[in-house]
Coordinates of C-alpha atoms in Angstrom, one line a residue:
Chain A
M276 CA -32.7 -38.0 215.0
S277 CA -36.3 -37.9 216.0
Y278 CA -37.7 -34.8 217.8
N279 CA -40.9 -33.8 219.6
I280 CA -42.4 -31.2 217.5
A281 CA -45.5 -29.0 218.0
V282 CA -47.3 -27.7 214.9
V283 CA -49.6 -24.8 215.9
G284 CA -52.4 -24.1 213.5
F285 CA -54.1 -26.8 211.3
G286 CA -54.7 -24.9 208.1
L287 CA -52.9 -25.6 204.9
T288 CA -49.3 -25.0 206.1
G289 CA -50.0 -26.8 209.4
R290 CA -51.2 -29.8 207.5
L291 CA -48.3 -29.8 205.1
A292 CA -45.8 -29.4 208.0
A293 CA -47.4 -32.1 210.0
L294 CA -47.4 -34.5 207.0
E295 CA -43.7 -33.8 206.3
L296 CA -42.6 -33.9 209.9
S297 CA -44.6 -37.0 211.0
L298 CA -42.5 -39.1 208.6
K299 CA -39.6 -38.8 211.0
H300 CA -40.7 -37.1 214.2
N301 CA -43.3 -37.2 217.0
V302 CA -45.8 -34.5 216.0
T303 CA -48.5 -32.8 218.1
V304 CA -50.9 -30.5 216.4
Y305 CA -52.6 -27.6 218.2
E306 CA -55.6 -25.9 216.6
A307 CA -57.9 -23.2 217.9
G308 CA -60.9 -24.7 216.1
D309 CA -61.7 -28.3 215.3
E310 CA -60.2 -30.7 212.8
Q311 CA -62.0 -28.8 210.0
A312 CA -60.1 -25.6 210.8
L313 CA -63.1 -23.7 209.3
D314 CA -61.4 -20.3 209.7
S315 CA -58.3 -21.2 207.8
A316 CA -57.8 -19.4 204.4
G317 CA -56.8 -22.7 202.8
R318 CA -60.2 -24.2 203.3
V319 CA -62.0 -21.4 201.5
A320 CA -59.4 -21.1 198.7
A321 CA -59.9 -22.3 195.1
A322 CA -56.5 -24.0 195.4
M323 CA -55.2 -23.0 192.0
L324 CA -51.6 -23.8 191.2
A325 CA -50.9 -20.9 188.8
P326 CA -47.3 -19.7 188.9
L327 CA -47.5 -18.1 185.4
A328 CA -50.7 -16.2 186.0
E329 CA -49.6 -15.1 189.4
S330 CA -46.3 -13.9 187.9
V331 CA -48.3 -11.0 186.6
L332 CA -48.8 -9.8 190.1
C333 CA -45.9 -11.0 192.1
E334 CA -42.1 -10.9 191.8
Q335 CA -40.2 -13.4 189.7
D336 CA -38.6 -15.2 192.6
L337 CA -42.0 -16.0 194.1
A338 CA -43.4 -17.2 190.8
L339 CA -40.4 -19.5 190.5
L340 CA -41.0 -20.7 194.0
G341 CA -44.5 -21.5 192.9
L342 CA -43.2 -23.6 190.0
D343 CA -41.1 -25.5 192.5
S344 CA -44.1 -26.0 194.8
V345 CA -46.3 -27.3 192.0
A346 CA -43.7 -30.0 191.3
R347 CA -43.9 -31.0 195.0
W348 CA -47.6 -31.6 195.1
P349 CA -47.8 -35.0 193.4
S350 CA -45.4 -36.6 196.0
I351 CA -47.2 -34.9 198.9
L352 CA -50.6 -36.3 197.7
A353 CA -49.0 -39.7 197.1
Q354 CA -48.4 -40.0 200.8
L355 CA -52.1 -39.8 201.6
D356 CA -54.3 -42.8 202.1
D357 CA -57.2 -41.3 200.3
E358 CA -57.1 -40.1 196.7
V359 CA -57.1 -36.3 196.2
F360 CA -57.9 -34.7 192.9
F361 CA -54.9 -33.0 191.4
Q362 CA -54.6 -31.7 187.9
Q363 CA -51.9 -30.1 185.8
Q364 CA -53.1 -29.7 182.3
G365 CA -52.4 -26.0 182.1
S366 CA -55.0 -23.2 182.4
L367 CA -56.8 -20.8 180.1
V368 CA -57.1 -17.1 180.2
V369 CA -59.8 -15.5 178.1
A370 CA -61.4 -12.1 177.6
H371 CA -64.5 -10.8 175.9
Q372 CA -63.9 -8.7 172.8
Q373 CA -64.5 -5.4 174.5
D374 CA -61.9 -6.3 177.2
K375 CA -59.1 -7.3 175.0
G376 CA -57.0 -4.5 176.4
D377 CA -57.1 -6.2 179.8
L378 CA -55.9 -9.4 178.2
Q379 CA -53.1 -7.6 176.3
S380 CA -51.9 -6.0 179.5
F381 CA -52.0 -9.4 181.2
I382 CA -49.9 -10.9 178.4
Q383 CA -47.4 -8.1 178.6
R384 CA -46.9 -8.7 182.3
L385 CA -46.5 -12.4 182.2
K386 CA -43.0 -13.3 183.3
P387 CA -41.4 -16.3 181.5
L388 CA -40.6 -19.0 184.1
A389 CA -37.8 -21.5 183.5
G390 CA -38.8 -22.0 179.9
H391 CA -42.6 -21.8 180.6
H392 CA -44.5 -19.0 179.0
G393 CA -48.0 -18.1 177.8
H394 CA -49.2 -19.2 174.4
P395 CA -51.7 -16.8 172.7
L396 CA -54.8 -18.5 171.4
T397 CA -57.3 -17.8 168.7
G398 CA -60.9 -18.5 169.1
S399 CA -60.6 -21.9 167.3
Q400 CA -57.6 -22.9 169.4
I401 CA -59.6 -22.1 172.6
S402 CA -62.4 -24.4 171.4
E403 CA -59.9 -27.2 170.8
L404 CA -58.8 -27.0 174.4
E405 CA -62.2 -26.4 175.9
P406 CA -64.9 -27.3 173.4
E407 CA -67.7 -25.7 175.4
L408 CA -66.1 -22.3 175.1
A409 CA -66.4 -22.5 171.3
G410 CA -67.7 -19.3 169.8
R411 CA -67.6 -17.5 173.1
F412 CA -64.1 -16.0 172.9
N413 CA -61.9 -14.7 170.1
Q414 CA -58.8 -14.4 172.1
G415 CA -57.0 -16.0 175.0
V416 CA -53.8 -17.4 176.4
Y417 CA -52.8 -20.9 177.3
L418 CA -50.6 -21.2 180.4
P419 CA -48.9 -24.6 180.5
C420 CA -47.6 -26.0 183.8
E421 CA -50.6 -24.7 185.7
G422 CA -53.1 -26.8 187.6
Q423 CA -55.2 -27.1 190.7
I424 CA -56.1 -29.5 193.5
D425 CA -59.3 -30.2 195.4
N426 CA -58.6 -28.5 198.7
Q427 CA -61.6 -29.8 200.5
A428 CA -60.5 -33.3 199.8
F429 CA -56.9 -32.5 200.8
Y430 CA -58.1 -31.2 204.1
Q431 CA -59.9 -34.4 204.9
A432 CA -57.3 -36.8 203.5
S433 CA -54.4 -35.1 205.3
F434 CA -56.3 -35.4 208.6
N435 CA -57.0 -39.0 208.0
T436 CA -53.4 -39.9 207.2
L437 CA -52.1 -37.9 210.2
K438 CA -54.5 -39.8 212.4
Q439 CA -53.1 -43.1 210.9
R440 CA -49.6 -41.9 211.7
K441 CA -50.6 -41.4 215.4
V442 CA -50.1 -37.7 215.4
S443 CA -51.7 -36.3 218.5
F444 CA -54.3 -33.5 218.1
K445 CA -55.2 -30.8 220.6
F446 CA -58.2 -29.1 219.2
A447 CA -60.0 -26.1 220.6
Q448 CA -56.7 -24.9 222.0
K449 CA -55.6 -21.4 221.4
I450 CA -52.0 -21.5 222.5
D451 CA -49.2 -18.9 222.8
V452 CA -46.4 -20.2 220.6
G453 CA -43.8 -18.5 222.8
C454 CA -45.1 -20.0 226.1
E455 CA -42.7 -21.9 228.4
E456 CA -44.9 -25.0 228.5
L457 CA -44.4 -25.5 224.8
K458 CA -40.8 -24.7 224.9
Q459 CA -40.2 -27.2 227.6
S460 CA -42.3 -30.0 226.0
F461 CA -41.1 -29.7 222.5
D462 CA -37.8 -29.5 220.6
Y463 CA -39.3 -27.4 217.9
I464 CA -42.5 -25.4 217.5
I465 CA -43.8 -24.7 214.0
D466 CA -46.0 -21.7 214.0
C467 CA -48.6 -22.1 211.2
R468 CA -51.3 -20.0 212.6
G469 CA -51.7 -17.6 209.6
L470 CA -54.0 -14.8 210.7
G471 CA -54.3 -16.4 214.1
A472 CA -50.9 -14.9 214.8
K473 CA -52.0 -11.4 214.1
S474 CA -51.9 -10.2 217.7
T475 CA -48.3 -11.2 218.1
V476 CA -46.8 -10.9 214.6
C477 CA -46.1 -7.3 213.4
K478 CA -47.6 -6.0 210.2
L479 CA -49.7 -9.1 209.5
R480 CA -53.0 -8.2 208.0
G481 CA -56.0 -10.0 206.6
V482 CA -57.1 -9.6 202.9
R483 CA -60.7 -10.6 202.5
G484 CA -61.7 -13.0 199.8
E485 CA -65.1 -14.5 198.8
V486 CA -65.6 -17.6 196.7
V487 CA -68.7 -19.4 195.4
R488 CA -68.9 -23.2 195.1
L489 CA -71.3 -24.4 192.4
Y490 CA -72.6 -27.8 191.2
A491 CA -73.0 -27.2 187.5
P492 CA -73.8 -30.5 185.6
E493 CA -74.4 -28.5 182.4
V494 CA -70.8 -27.2 182.4
N495 CA -67.9 -29.2 181.1
L496 CA -64.7 -27.3 181.6
T497 CA -61.6 -29.4 182.2
R498 CA -59.1 -26.7 183.1
P499 CA -59.1 -23.6 185.3
V500 CA -60.3 -20.6 183.3
R501 CA -59.6 -17.0 184.1
L502 CA -61.7 -14.2 182.8
M503 CA -59.9 -10.9 182.3
H504 CA -62.3 -8.0 182.9
P505 CA -61.7 -4.4 183.9
R506 CA -63.7 -4.8 187.1
Y507 CA -64.6 -8.4 187.7
P508 CA -61.6 -10.5 187.0
I509 CA -62.5 -14.0 188.1
Y510 CA -61.3 -17.6 187.8
I511 CA -63.3 -20.8 187.5
A512 CA -61.6 -23.8 189.0
P513 CA -63.3 -27.1 188.0
K514 CA -63.3 -29.7 190.8
P515 CA -64.5 -33.4 190.5
N516 CA -68.2 -34.2 190.0
Y517 CA -69.2 -31.1 188.1
Q518 CA -68.3 -28.8 191.0
Y519 CA -66.8 -25.4 190.2
V520 CA -65.2 -22.9 192.5
I521 CA -65.7 -19.3 191.3
G522 CA -63.3 -16.9 192.9
A523 CA -62.3 -14.6 194.2
T524 CA -62.8 -11.1 195.4
E525 CA -59.9 -9.3 197.0
I526 CA -60.7 -6.6 199.5
E527 CA -58.4 -4.8 201.9
S528 CA -60.5 -5.6 205.0
Q529 CA -60.4 -7.5 208.2
D530 CA -64.1 -8.2 208.0
N531 CA -64.7 -12.0 208.0
G532 CA -68.5 -11.7 207.8
P533 CA -70.7 -13.3 205.1
A534 CA -70.3 -12.4 201.5
T535 CA -72.2 -9.4 200.2
V536 CA -74.8 -9.4 197.5
R537 CA -72.6 -7.2 195.3
S538 CA -69.6 -9.6 195.5
T539 CA -71.9 -12.6 194.8
L540 CA -73.4 -10.9 191.8
E541 CA -70.0 -9.9 190.5
L542 CA -68.6 -13.4 190.8
L543 CA -71.7 -15.2 189.4
S544 CA -72.5 -12.9 186.6
A545 CA -68.9 -12.9 185.4
A546 CA -69.0 -16.7 185.5
Y547 CA -72.2 -16.7 183.6
T548 CA -70.6 -14.7 180.8
V549 CA -68.0 -17.4 180.4
H550 CA -70.5 -20.2 180.2
S551 CA -74.3 -19.9 180.2
G552 CA -74.6 -23.4 181.6
F553 CA -73.9 -21.8 185.0
A554 CA -77.4 -20.3 185.0
E555 CA -78.9 -23.6 186.2
A556 CA -76.0 -24.4 188.6
R557 CA -76.7 -25.1 192.2
V558 CA -75.0 -22.8 194.7
L559 CA -73.4 -25.1 197.2
S560 CA -71.8 -22.4 199.3
I561 CA -70.6 -18.9 199.4
Q562 CA -67.6 -18.6 201.7
T563 CA -65.5 -15.8 203.0
G564 CA -61.9 -16.0 204.2
L565 CA -59.1 -13.7 205.3
R566 CA -55.7 -14.3 203.6
P567 CA -52.8 -13.6 206.0
A568 CA -50.4 -11.1 204.3
F569 CA -47.5 -8.9 205.3
S570 CA -47.3 -5.4 203.9
D571 CA -45.1 -6.4 200.9
N572 CA -47.5 -9.4 200.2
R573 CA -44.5 -11.7 200.4
P574 CA -44.4 -14.9 202.6
Q575 CA -41.9 -15.3 205.4
V576 CA -40.2 -18.3 207.0
T577 CA -38.5 -17.1 210.2
Q578 CA -36.7 -18.9 213.0
Q579 CA -36.1 -17.8 216.6
Q580 CA -34.2 -20.7 218.3
Q581 CA -36.7 -23.6 218.5
L582 CA -39.6 -21.6 217.1
I583 CA -40.1 -21.6 213.3
S584 CA -42.8 -19.5 211.7
I585 CA -44.4 -19.8 208.3
N586 CA -46.8 -17.0 207.5
G587 CA -48.0 -14.3 205.0
L588 CA -48.9 -16.6 202.1
Y589 CA -51.5 -14.0 201.0
R590 CA -53.3 -15.3 197.9
H591 CA -50.6 -17.9 197.2
G592 CA -51.3 -20.6 199.8
Y593 CA -51.4 -23.7 197.6
L594 CA -49.0 -22.2 195.2
L595 CA -46.2 -21.6 197.7
A596 CA -46.9 -23.6 200.8
P597 CA -45.1 -26.9 199.8
S598 CA -41.8 -25.1 199.2
L599 CA -42.0 -22.9 202.3
V600 CA -42.8 -25.9 204.4
A601 CA -39.8 -27.7 202.9
D602 CA -37.7 -24.7 203.8
A603 CA -38.9 -24.9 207.4
V604 CA -38.5 -28.6 207.7
A605 CA -35.0 -28.4 206.3
R606 CA -34.1 -26.3 209.3
I607 CA -34.9 -29.2 211.6
N608 CA -33.6 -32.1 209.6
Chain B
M174 CA -37.1 32.6 188.5
S175 CA -38.9 31.4 191.6
S176 CA -38.9 27.7 192.4
A177 CA -41.8 25.4 192.1
I178 CA -41.8 25.2 195.9
S179 CA -43.1 28.7 196.4
D180 CA -45.8 28.1 193.8
S181 CA -48.9 26.8 195.4
F182 CA -52.6 26.3 194.6
S183 CA -55.7 26.2 196.7
I184 CA -58.2 23.6 197.6
Y185 CA -61.0 25.3 199.5
G186 CA -58.6 27.8 201.0
E187 CA -55.9 25.3 201.9
Q188 CA -52.6 25.8 200.0
F189 CA -50.7 22.9 198.4
T190 CA -47.4 22.9 196.6
S191 CA -47.5 19.3 195.2
R192 CA -49.6 19.3 192.1
L193 CA -50.0 15.5 192.1
L194 CA -52.8 14.0 194.0
I195 CA -52.5 10.2 194.3
G196 CA -54.8 7.3 194.8
S197 CA -54.5 4.4 197.2
A198 CA -55.9 1.5 195.2
L199 CA -54.6 -1.3 192.9
Y200 CA -51.0 -1.4 194.1
P201 CA -49.2 -4.8 194.1
S202 CA -48.8 -4.5 197.9
P203 CA -49.4 -2.0 200.7
A204 CA -45.6 -1.6 201.0
I205 CA -45.3 -0.6 197.4
M206 CA -48.2 1.8 197.8
A207 CA -46.6 3.5 200.7
D208 CA -43.3 3.8 198.8
S209 CA -45.0 5.1 195.7
I210 CA -46.9 7.8 197.7
V211 CA -43.7 9.0 199.3
A212 CA -41.9 9.1 195.9
S213 CA -44.8 11.1 194.3
G214 CA -44.3 13.9 196.8
A215 CA -48.1 14.1 196.9
Q216 CA -49.8 16.0 199.8
V217 CA -53.2 14.6 199.2
V218 CA -54.2 10.9 199.0
T219 CA -57.6 9.7 197.9
V220 CA -59.3 6.8 199.7
S221 CA -62.5 5.0 199.2
L222 CA -64.6 3.7 202.0
R223 CA -64.6 0.3 200.7
R224 CA -67.0 -2.4 201.0
Q225 CA -66.9 -4.3 204.3
Q226 CA -64.0 -2.1 205.4
S227 CA -63.9 -1.1 209.0
V228 CA -61.9 2.0 209.7
A229 CA -61.9 1.3 213.4
A230 CA -58.5 1.1 215.1
G231 CA -56.8 -2.1 214.1
D232 CA -57.5 -1.9 210.4
D233 CA -54.0 -2.2 209.1
F234 CA -54.6 -0.9 205.6
W235 CA -56.3 2.3 206.9
Q236 CA -53.5 2.7 209.4
L237 CA -50.9 2.6 206.7
I238 CA -52.7 5.4 204.9
K239 CA -52.9 7.5 208.1
D240 CA -49.2 6.9 208.6
T241 CA -48.4 8.7 205.4
G242 CA -49.5 11.9 207.2
L243 CA -51.1 13.1 204.0
K244 CA -54.4 15.0 203.7
I245 CA -57.1 12.5 203.1
L246 CA -59.6 13.0 200.2
P247 CA -62.3 10.4 200.6
N248 CA -64.2 9.5 197.4
T249 CA -67.6 8.0 196.6
A250 CA -66.3 5.5 194.1
G251 CA -68.9 3.0 192.9
C252 CA -72.0 5.2 193.6
H253 CA -74.7 5.2 191.0
S254 CA -77.4 7.4 192.5
V255 CA -77.7 10.7 194.3
K256 CA -78.9 9.0 197.4
E257 CA -76.0 6.5 197.5
A258 CA -73.4 9.2 197.0
V259 CA -74.9 11.5 199.6
T260 CA -75.1 8.7 202.2
L261 CA -71.5 7.5 201.5
A262 CA -70.3 11.1 201.7
Q263 CA -71.9 11.5 205.1
M264 CA -70.3 8.2 206.2
C265 CA -66.9 9.4 204.9
R266 CA -67.2 12.6 206.9
E267 CA -67.8 10.6 210.1
V268 CA -65.1 8.0 209.4
F269 CA -62.3 10.1 208.0
A270 CA -63.1 13.3 210.0
T271 CA -63.0 15.6 207.0
D272 CA -65.5 17.6 205.1
W273 CA -63.7 17.1 201.8
I274 CA -65.3 14.7 199.4
K275 CA -64.4 13.7 195.9
L276 CA -67.8 13.2 194.5
E277 CA -67.9 10.4 192.0
L278 CA -71.3 9.5 190.6
I279 CA -71.2 6.9 187.8
G280 CA -73.7 7.2 185.0
D281 CA -72.4 4.4 182.8
E282 CA -71.3 1.1 184.3
Y283 CA -69.0 0.1 181.5
N284 CA -66.8 3.2 181.0
L285 CA -67.5 4.6 184.4
Q286 CA -68.5 7.9 182.9
P287 CA -69.8 10.4 185.4
D288 CA -73.6 11.1 185.4
P289 CA -73.6 14.9 185.0
F290 CA -77.2 15.4 186.0
A291 CA -77.1 13.4 189.2
L292 CA -73.6 14.9 189.9
L293 CA -74.9 18.4 189.9
E294 CA -77.9 17.4 192.1
A295 CA -75.7 15.6 194.7
T296 CA -73.2 18.5 194.6
K297 CA -75.9 21.0 195.6
I298 CA -77.1 18.8 198.5
L299 CA -73.6 18.2 199.8
L300 CA -72.5 21.8 199.5
A301 CA -75.7 22.8 201.5
E302 CA -74.6 20.3 204.2
G303 CA -71.3 22.0 204.5
F304 CA -69.2 19.6 202.5
K305 CA -66.2 20.9 200.4
V306 CA -67.1 19.1 197.2
L307 CA -64.5 18.1 194.6
P308 CA -66.7 16.8 191.8
Y309 CA -65.3 14.3 189.3
C310 CA -67.0 15.4 186.1
T311 CA -66.7 15.1 182.3
D312 CA -65.0 17.9 180.3
D313 CA -68.2 19.6 179.4
L314 CA -68.0 23.4 179.8
V315 CA -71.6 23.9 180.7
L316 CA -71.5 21.2 183.4
C317 CA -68.4 22.7 184.8
Q318 CA -70.0 26.2 184.9
R319 CA -73.1 24.9 186.6
L320 CA -70.9 23.1 189.2
A321 CA -68.9 26.3 189.8
D322 CA -72.1 28.3 190.0
A323 CA -73.4 25.9 192.6
G324 CA -70.4 26.8 194.7
C325 CA -67.6 24.3 193.9
E326 CA -64.2 25.9 194.3
V327 CA -62.5 22.9 192.8
L328 CA -63.6 20.9 189.7
M329 CA -62.1 17.7 188.5
P330 CA -62.8 17.0 184.8
W331 CA -61.6 13.8 183.3
G332 CA -58.8 13.4 180.8
A333 CA -60.3 10.0 179.7
P334 CA -62.4 7.3 181.3
I335 CA -61.0 5.9 184.6
G336 CA -58.2 3.5 184.2
T337 CA -57.9 3.7 180.4
G338 CA -54.5 5.5 180.4
K339 CA -55.5 7.3 177.2
G340 CA -54.4 10.8 178.3
L341 CA -56.2 14.0 177.5
L342 CA -58.7 13.0 174.9
N343 CA -60.1 16.4 174.3
Q344 CA -57.6 19.1 174.9
Y345 CA -59.8 21.7 173.3
N346 CA -62.5 21.2 175.9
L347 CA -60.1 21.2 178.8
K348 CA -58.5 24.4 177.5
T349 CA -61.8 26.1 177.1
I350 CA -62.8 25.2 180.7
R351 CA -59.5 26.6 181.9
E352 CA -60.0 29.8 180.0
R353 CA -63.6 30.3 181.0
L354 CA -63.2 29.4 184.7
P355 CA -59.9 31.2 185.5
N356 CA -60.6 31.4 189.3
T357 CA -61.6 27.9 189.9
T358 CA -59.1 25.3 190.9
L359 CA -59.0 22.7 188.1
I360 CA -57.6 19.2 188.5
V361 CA -57.5 16.7 185.7
D362 CA -58.8 13.5 187.3
A363 CA -58.7 10.1 185.6
G364 CA -57.6 8.7 182.3
L365 CA -53.9 9.5 182.5
G366 CA -51.4 6.8 181.6
L367 CA -48.1 8.5 180.9
P368 CA -46.2 11.3 182.7
S369 CA -46.4 13.3 179.4
H370 CA -50.2 13.3 179.9
A371 CA -49.8 14.9 183.3
C372 CA -47.3 17.3 181.9
Q373 CA -49.8 18.4 179.2
A374 CA -52.5 19.0 181.8
L375 CA -50.2 21.3 183.7
E376 CA -49.1 23.0 180.5
L377 CA -52.7 23.8 179.8
G378 CA -52.8 25.7 183.1
Y379 CA -54.6 23.0 185.2
D380 CA -53.7 23.4 188.8
A381 CA -53.0 19.7 189.4
V382 CA -53.7 16.1 188.3
L383 CA -55.2 13.3 190.3
L384 CA -54.2 9.7 189.3
N385 CA -54.0 6.2 190.6
S386 CA -53.9 3.4 187.9
A387 CA -51.1 5.1 185.9
I388 CA -48.8 4.6 188.9
A389 CA -50.3 1.6 190.6
G390 CA -50.6 -0.3 187.4
A391 CA -47.1 0.5 186.1
G392 CA -44.4 -2.3 186.0
C393 CA -42.5 -0.5 188.8
P394 CA -45.0 1.8 190.6
V395 CA -42.3 3.6 192.7
T396 CA -40.2 4.5 189.6
M397 CA -43.3 5.7 187.8
S398 CA -44.3 7.8 190.8
H399 CA -40.9 9.6 190.4
A400 CA -41.6 10.1 186.7
F401 CA -45.0 11.7 187.4
K402 CA -43.6 14.0 190.0
A403 CA -41.0 15.2 187.5
A404 CA -43.6 15.5 184.7
V405 CA -46.0 17.6 186.9
D406 CA -43.1 19.9 187.8
A407 CA -42.1 20.2 184.2
G408 CA -45.6 21.0 183.1
R409 CA -46.1 23.6 185.8
F410 CA -42.8 25.3 185.0
A411 CA -43.7 25.4 181.3
Y412 CA -47.1 27.0 182.1
R413 CA -45.5 29.7 184.2
A414 CA -42.8 30.3 181.6
K415 CA -45.4 30.8 178.9
A416 CA -44.7 28.8 175.8
M417 CA -43.5 30.5 172.6
P418 CA -46.3 31.0 170.1
E419 CA -46.7 28.1 167.6
K420 CA -45.9 29.1 164.0
D421 CA -46.6 27.4 160.6
V422 CA -43.3 28.5 159.0
A423 CA -39.9 27.4 160.2
A424 CA -37.8 30.1 161.8
P425 CA -34.1 29.3 162.2
S426 CA -33.0 29.1 165.8
T427 CA -29.4 29.7 164.8
P428 CA -28.6 33.1 163.4
T429 CA -27.6 32.7 159.7
M430 CA -24.7 35.0 159.7
G431 CA -23.0 35.4 156.4
M432 CA -25.7 33.8 154.3
P433 CA -26.8 36.1 151.5
F434 CA -30.4 37.1 151.7
W435 CA -31.1 36.9 148.0
H436 CA -30.4 33.2 148.1
Q437 CA -33.6 32.4 150.1
E438 CA -35.6 34.9 148.1
F439 CA -34.4 33.3 144.9
G440 CA -35.5 29.9 146.2
I441 CA -38.9 31.1 146.9
K442 CA -39.2 32.8 143.5
N443 CA -38.1 29.6 141.8
K444 CA -40.8 27.7 143.6
N445 CA -43.4 30.1 142.4

C-alpha cells in the first residue's frame, strides 16, 4: 500500500527517511532552510562510523545498534545516482607517550561488540597500518569494523536522487508537525527536525560542536585516527582529495555562533601533533553545529498515531540514523 | 554517639552536613549527572561558566543544575592569569548570583597545577571585592598560611593533580596543614580516584572533599557516587572516634587466658 507521507526536516534523518520511504510512497519534504539544510547537525559532522570507539561513552545496546547501522550504509549509498565516499577499513586510536594513561583507560572501557574488539598496537604495527605515523607513536589500538562516509557528498547525492524520484520539496517552510493541515493531507508525518523541534519536544537540548575542514596534500592518512589526550581528544577523518575533518569539541551550550579561537587552536594543534604535515594545510572551513540530545543522551523513535518522531541522535547521527530510520519506516510498512 | 547528621562544618558561616562537594562536568549524560548528584547527598555543586555558555533562561544544562536545588559554587576553571580569573569571578557573581568563588588559577598547562603566586594575588583582590574565596591550592603549608592570613576561611589543597585519580600524594603535608590551621575549613580538592582516598582525607581531619572525575569517570557514576558518600561518612566517623595509636609491636586483640607467661619470655630469650 502506498501512502502520502510528509518528512519534516531535511537533515541526515530526514534524508534517510525520504530515501527509504520514496521507494514505495509519495513523499513531501518540508524544510525550514533550503536544500542545503545548513543548520543541520549532520552537515557539520565528521560522519564517523565508530561503534567500538563510541562504546566507551555509550551503552552497549546503542553501540550494537551502531554496528547494525554501519552494515546498512552500503545499501543506502547504492541507491544513490552519484557516488559517495564510504570506507570501512577500521580506525586507529593513538596517544603520545605522556598520555598513555588516557589510552589505557580508553582500552579498559571498550565494550566488545558481537565479536569485534580493539587490537592493541605497537609503534611498528601502527606504521604498518598508517606509514606516515611511523615513529610518532609507541602505542595505539586498532578498531576493526569502523569507518566513515563523506557527509557533504551524501547531502548532495541524496537530494539529487530524491529529485529524480519526484519527491516534492517545500523549502523555507517552518511547519508545526501537529497542525491539522498536515494531518489532513498526509497519512503519516515523520518528524526529523532535530533541534528544530526544541520548542515542542520536552527535554531536548543542543550540544555544541566545532569542526575544522582542511585540505592537506602533505598528509596521507587512510583511516580515521583518534588522538587520546587529557584535554584535547580529537579525531581526524580523512575524506577524498586530501581533505580532512578535524573534530570535534563538545560543549554544553545552545550557542550556535562561530567557533572560538580557543577551540580552533585546540583542534588544530592537536591535529598537528599527530602529523606535522597539517602545518601547511589549507583551512577550508571552521563550522559549528548543535547536536540534538535528550537528557540521557539516547535517541528516541516515538509514535503518536500518524506522527512518528526520530530525534536526540546526539553525537551519533551517522552511527545510528540508518537503524533508527528503519525502525520508523517499519512502523509504516 | 551522635550521628553524622548533627555534625556539620562551615563554609563562610553557612553550615553543611554533607562532606562531599561534587562537580558537574564529564558525566556520560546530564541525566546520569543529576542521578549521581542526588546519590552523593552533596549540598554543594561546582559549576564552571563555560565557554560560549549562556546562562540565560532556556539553557537546559544550567536549568538541570538549578533543579538540583543545591548551593552553587562557581569556579574559574581554565584561567591562567590574575586578570582572567578576577574577570571570570565577577561574571560568575553576576550570572550565578552568589559571592562564592572556587578560585582556580592554573600555573602549568600540562598537570593543571595551581600557580601559587598568582593565586594569592587574585585571592586578595577578590576578598577585597567582597567575594567569599575558596582557593584551589597546592599542599604547601606556607601558601596555605598566606591564603588564610589574607582572609580565606576555606582552603582547598589538592590531593593530586586534577583528574589523575592518584589520591593523597603527600599525606604528611596535608596533615601538617590540618594541624597548623585548626580553625580554617579545609577541603581536599582534586586528584581523588577511589572512595578510600576520600576516606583518608576525612580521617586526617579534613572537613570535606571536592571531586568530579572520580565519580563522573567511573564505569557507573551513580554507584560510585553512593560509594563516595559512604566513604566520606566512614572517614568522618573515624576522625571523630579518634583512631588507636599505631604501634610497632603486635598486641593480641584476644586475651590470652591460660597461656603461661614464661613461654613468651622464653621465646624472646631464645631469639637473643
